[in-house]
């Protein structure tokens, strides 16, 4: 009876062992050797640009796992290709349009700052001008009063007349200064109006551009930005900038390692690029998928983990 139990147990372990071996066997082709294949010149990428992007994409996985997962080999039949088609044409058109909008906004912001500075200068100058006008009018009134009093007394004596003449010169100088300030204010008003008109035109142009951009590119478009093919190639079709290119390459590298998509939107292996930070790293879901596929645990380690949860 005891012998029968032992035989049954061993048979179960052997059967289970076959199952565990299937789970833990190396379906992950690491380290993966690759080379650079076709680079359509429309992307404007040099061979060195692509090498750098690929190196960055490698680091996404290798830094997180501490493993050497990818090897660049010019003789490798596994190639990375850049295929330019209507997807990248659309992305380029959108990028160029947005760049023009950004430039218009930058110029508009600069004009707005200049406008604000001119208005501030005008306000300060207007205050100074008003103060000087008030002071001049008081001085002029005092002068006229003194002249009137002296005339009523039969005229000014020589010293009084000389003092009045000196005072008149001072008043004339004040008036000339006020005229200069008035001209400066007039010039400032003209500049403010001109730059205000220019700013209004730019704002109108920008708003029309935004409306056109939204009409043309506002709808959601989901493109296949890259593909991994079992015939030993990765094809890149579209990306918005260098950061997105790194993410697309890292995503396809993940597929080349046999990783599937995961559900976390922040993950490298999420099926859409979405909005991710430029300093992205594999998420917990990414790492779980990597461990599932690329685990280097031994046959007996896998059995022990499955049986006892270690």
XYZ file of N, CA and C in Angstrom, residues 206-301:
288
model
N -3.458 83.549 -34.530
C -3.259 82.369 -33.679
C -4.581 81.632 -33.459
N -5.621 82.381 -33.149
C -6.918 81.745 -32.898
C -7.444 81.038 -34.142
N -7.254 81.673 -35.309
C -7.662 80.998 -36.548
C -6.844 79.724 -36.735
N -5.553 79.806 -36.425
C -4.694 78.632 -36.547
C -5.117 77.511 -35.618
N -5.474 77.877 -34.392
C -5.930 76.870 -33.424
C -7.191 76.189 -33.926
N -8.118 76.978 -34.447
C -9.357 76.395 -34.975
C -9.067 75.461 -36.150
N -8.161 75.902 -37.031
C -7.803 75.059 -38.174
C -7.100 73.786 -37.711
N -6.223 73.940 -36.719
C -5.514 72.767 -36.171
C -6.509 71.770 -35.580
N -7.452 72.286 -34.799
C -8.446 71.407 -34.178
C -9.324 70.736 -35.221
N -9.673 71.482 -36.280
C -10.491 70.887 -37.339
C -9.727 69.788 -38.080
N -8.421 70.008 -38.260
C -7.617 69.063 -39.044
C -7.099 67.903 -38.217
N -6.618 68.214 -37.007
C -5.933 67.190 -36.211
C -6.622 66.889 -34.882
N -7.777 67.529 -34.650
C -8.415 67.396 -33.341
C -8.994 66.027 -33.066
N -9.410 65.310 -34.100
C -9.985 63.985 -33.887
C -8.896 63.001 -33.499
N -9.291 62.017 -32.710
C -8.340 61.014 -32.254
C -7.952 60.091 -33.408
N -6.637 59.909 -33.557
C -6.123 58.997 -34.580
C -5.191 57.986 -33.904
N -5.514 56.722 -34.028
C -4.669 55.684 -33.455
C -3.916 55.000 -34.586
N -2.599 55.165 -34.577
C -1.760 54.581 -35.605
C -0.948 53.434 -35.024
N -0.651 52.450 -35.866
C 0.342 51.450 -35.502
C 1.697 52.099 -35.710
N 2.333 52.455 -34.607
C 3.583 53.204 -34.714
C 4.777 52.307 -35.004
N 4.644 51.060 -34.651
C 5.712 50.108 -34.920
C 5.165 48.696 -34.857
N 5.860 47.777 -35.508
C 5.437 46.377 -35.478
C 6.654 45.473 -35.317
N 6.413 44.371 -34.598
C 7.405 43.308 -34.529
C 6.870 42.137 -35.341
N 7.685 41.632 -36.242
C 7.266 40.512 -37.081
C 8.099 39.285 -36.754
N 7.435 38.153 -36.808
C 8.135 36.905 -36.493
C 9.174 36.547 -37.545
N 9.156 37.279 -38.664
C 10.163 37.007 -39.688
C 11.434 37.818 -39.445
N 11.671 38.111 -38.152
C 12.934 38.712 -37.723
C 13.077 40.164 -38.136
N 12.102 40.991 -37.768
C 12.268 42.406 -38.051
C 11.351 43.236 -37.168
N 11.784 44.463 -36.903
C 10.954 45.486 -36.275
C 10.846 46.629 -37.276
N 9.615 47.080 -37.547
C 9.398 48.193 -38.445
C 8.819 49.362 -37.652
N 9.431 50.534 -37.780
C 8.949 51.753 -37.137
C 8.307 52.621 -38.208
N 7.052 53.056 -37.934
C 6.301 53.813 -38.928
C 6.138 55.291 -38.584
N 5.966 55.597 -37.316
C 5.715 56.991 -36.962
C 6.049 57.244 -35.498
N 6.490 58.472 -35.220
C 6.763 58.922 -33.860
C 6.768 60.443 -33.883
N 6.481 61.047 -32.735
C 6.364 62.506 -32.678
C 7.696 63.188 -32.413
N 8.533 62.572 -31.568
C 9.805 63.185 -31.204
C 10.745 62.078 -30.732
N 11.933 62.456 -30.298
C 12.943 61.470 -29.906
C 12.503 60.646 -28.700
N 11.810 61.291 -27.762
C 11.346 60.555 -26.584
C 10.333 59.491 -26.982
N 9.419 59.863 -27.871
C 8.419 58.888 -28.306
C 9.069 57.777 -29.128
N 10.081 58.123 -29.915
C 10.801 57.096 -30.683
C 11.424 56.084 -29.740
N 12.021 56.553 -28.665
C 12.624 55.639 -27.689
C 11.565 54.708 -27.102
N 10.390 55.254 -26.814
C 9.322 54.432 -26.247
C 8.821 53.402 -27.252
N 8.636 53.834 -28.511
C 8.163 52.900 -29.543
C 9.174 51.760 -29.716
N 10.456 52.095 -29.763
C 11.489 51.066 -29.910
C 11.515 50.140 -28.698
N 11.400 50.711 -27.493
C 11.395 49.882 -26.289
C 10.188 48.944 -26.288
N 9.047 49.442 -26.743
C 7.837 48.616 -26.812
C 8.046 47.448 -27.778
N 8.589 47.743 -28.961
C 8.793 46.674 -29.944
C 9.909 45.727 -29.508
N 10.919 46.236 -28.821
C 11.936 45.356 -28.239
C 11.288 44.379 -27.262
N 10.298 44.886 -26.509
C 9.578 44.012 -25.584
C 8.884 42.887 -26.317
N 8.222 43.209 -27.438
C 7.577 42.168 -28.235
C 8.622 41.192 -28.794
N 9.789 41.729 -29.183
C 10.843 40.856 -29.716
C 11.331 39.873 -28.663
N 11.199 40.243 -27.394
C 11.544 39.329 -26.296
C 10.384 38.391 -25.975
N 9.288 38.501 -26.727
C 8.080 37.674 -26.585
C 7.129 38.187 -25.511
N 7.300 39.439 -25.069
C 6.390 40.007 -24.082
C 5.080 40.404 -24.752
N 3.984 40.212 -24.032
C 2.667 40.616 -24.514
C 2.303 41.987 -23.959
N 1.166 42.534 -24.413
C 0.674 43.803 -23.888
C 0.204 43.624 -22.443
N 0.291 44.714 -21.679
C -0.218 44.724 -20.308
C -1.275 45.819 -20.204
N -2.002 45.848 -19.093
C -3.184 46.713 -18.991
C -2.906 48.090 -18.401
N -1.771 48.280 -17.756
C -1.468 49.579 -17.147
C -1.105 50.592 -18.236
N -1.850 51.694 -18.294
C -1.627 52.690 -19.348
C -0.254 53.340 -19.268
N 0.377 53.292 -18.094
C 1.704 53.886 -17.923
C 2.819 52.928 -18.319
N 2.467 51.733 -18.685
C 3.472 50.703 -18.956
C 4.071 50.849 -20.345
N 5.307 50.392 -20.475
C 5.966 50.337 -21.776
C 5.191 49.430 -22.719
N 4.652 48.345 -22.182
C 3.979 47.347 -23.002
C 2.467 47.564 -23.100
N 1.989 48.752 -22.717
C 0.585 49.069 -22.969
C 0.401 49.235 -24.477
N -0.779 48.887 -24.983
C -0.933 48.799 -26.438
C -0.984 50.163 -27.124
N -1.158 51.253 -26.352
C -1.125 52.598 -26.911
C 0.004 53.390 -26.267
N 0.582 54.314 -27.046
C 1.663 55.135 -26.497
C 1.131 56.042 -25.397
N 0.073 56.798 -25.702
C -0.524 57.655 -24.694
C 0.418 58.766 -24.245
N 0.142 59.308 -23.050
C 0.955 60.374 -22.480
C 1.831 59.787 -21.377
N 3.126 59.684 -21.655
C 4.059 59.170 -20.670
C 5.161 60.186 -20.447
N 5.767 60.127 -19.271
C 6.868 61.035 -18.990
C 8.079 60.627 -19.817
N 8.982 61.591 -20.044
C 10.163 61.305 -20.865
C 11.125 60.384 -20.131
N 11.083 60.383 -18.795
C 11.969 59.518 -18.014
C 11.214 58.256 -17.589
N 10.544 57.629 -18.543
C 9.736 56.469 -18.197
C 10.610 55.245 -17.912
N 10.058 54.302 -17.192
C 10.734 53.049 -16.874
C 9.664 51.964 -16.834
N 10.057 50.699 -16.995
C 9.067 49.621 -16.922
C 8.293 49.655 -15.607
N 6.989 49.454 -15.717
C 6.147 49.424 -14.523
C 6.182 48.031 -13.901
N 5.474 47.897 -12.797
C 5.379 46.587 -12.137
C 4.762 45.560 -13.075
N 3.779 46.016 -13.869
C 3.146 45.095 -14.823
C 4.125 44.684 -15.920
N 4.932 45.638 -16.374
C 5.961 45.314 -17.373
C 6.921 44.265 -16.821
N 7.356 44.469 -15.586
C 8.350 43.562 -14.995
C 7.744 42.180 -14.734
N 6.480 42.147 -14.359
C 5.822 40.853 -14.160
C 5.753 40.081 -15.473
N 5.440 40.801 -16.561
C 5.391 40.154 -17.858
C 6.782 39.697 -18.286
N 7.793 40.516 -17.991
C 9.166 40.133 -18.329
C 9.570 38.876 -17.566
N 9.269 38.842 -16.280
C 9.625 37.670 -15.459
C 8.883 36.434 -15.947
N 7.618 36.627 -16.328
C 6.835 35.485 -16.809
C 7.473 34.861 -18.042
N 7.981 35.709 -18.927
C 8.498 35.212 -20.199
C 9.989 34.935 -20.143
N 10.723 35.786 -19.464
C 12.182 35.726 -19.526
C 12.823 35.231 -18.234
N 12.034 34.580 -17.381
C 12.583 34.082 -16.128
C 13.730 33.110 -16.383
N 14.796 33.252 -15.599
C 15.951 32.349 -15.715
C 15.991 31.354 -14.558
N 14.846 31.148 -13.914
C 14.800 30.212 -12.799
C 14.950 28.777 -13.301
N 15.514 27.990 -12.451
C 15.709 26.588 -12.806
C 14.392 25.827 -12.733
N 14.437 24.644 -13.262
C 13.271 23.766 -13.247
C 12.784 23.537 -11.821
N 13.705 23.198 -10.890
C 13.313 22.899 -9.519
C 12.908 24.167 -8.767
N 13.531 25.321 -9.079
C 13.112 26.586 -8.462
C 11.671 26.903 -8.830
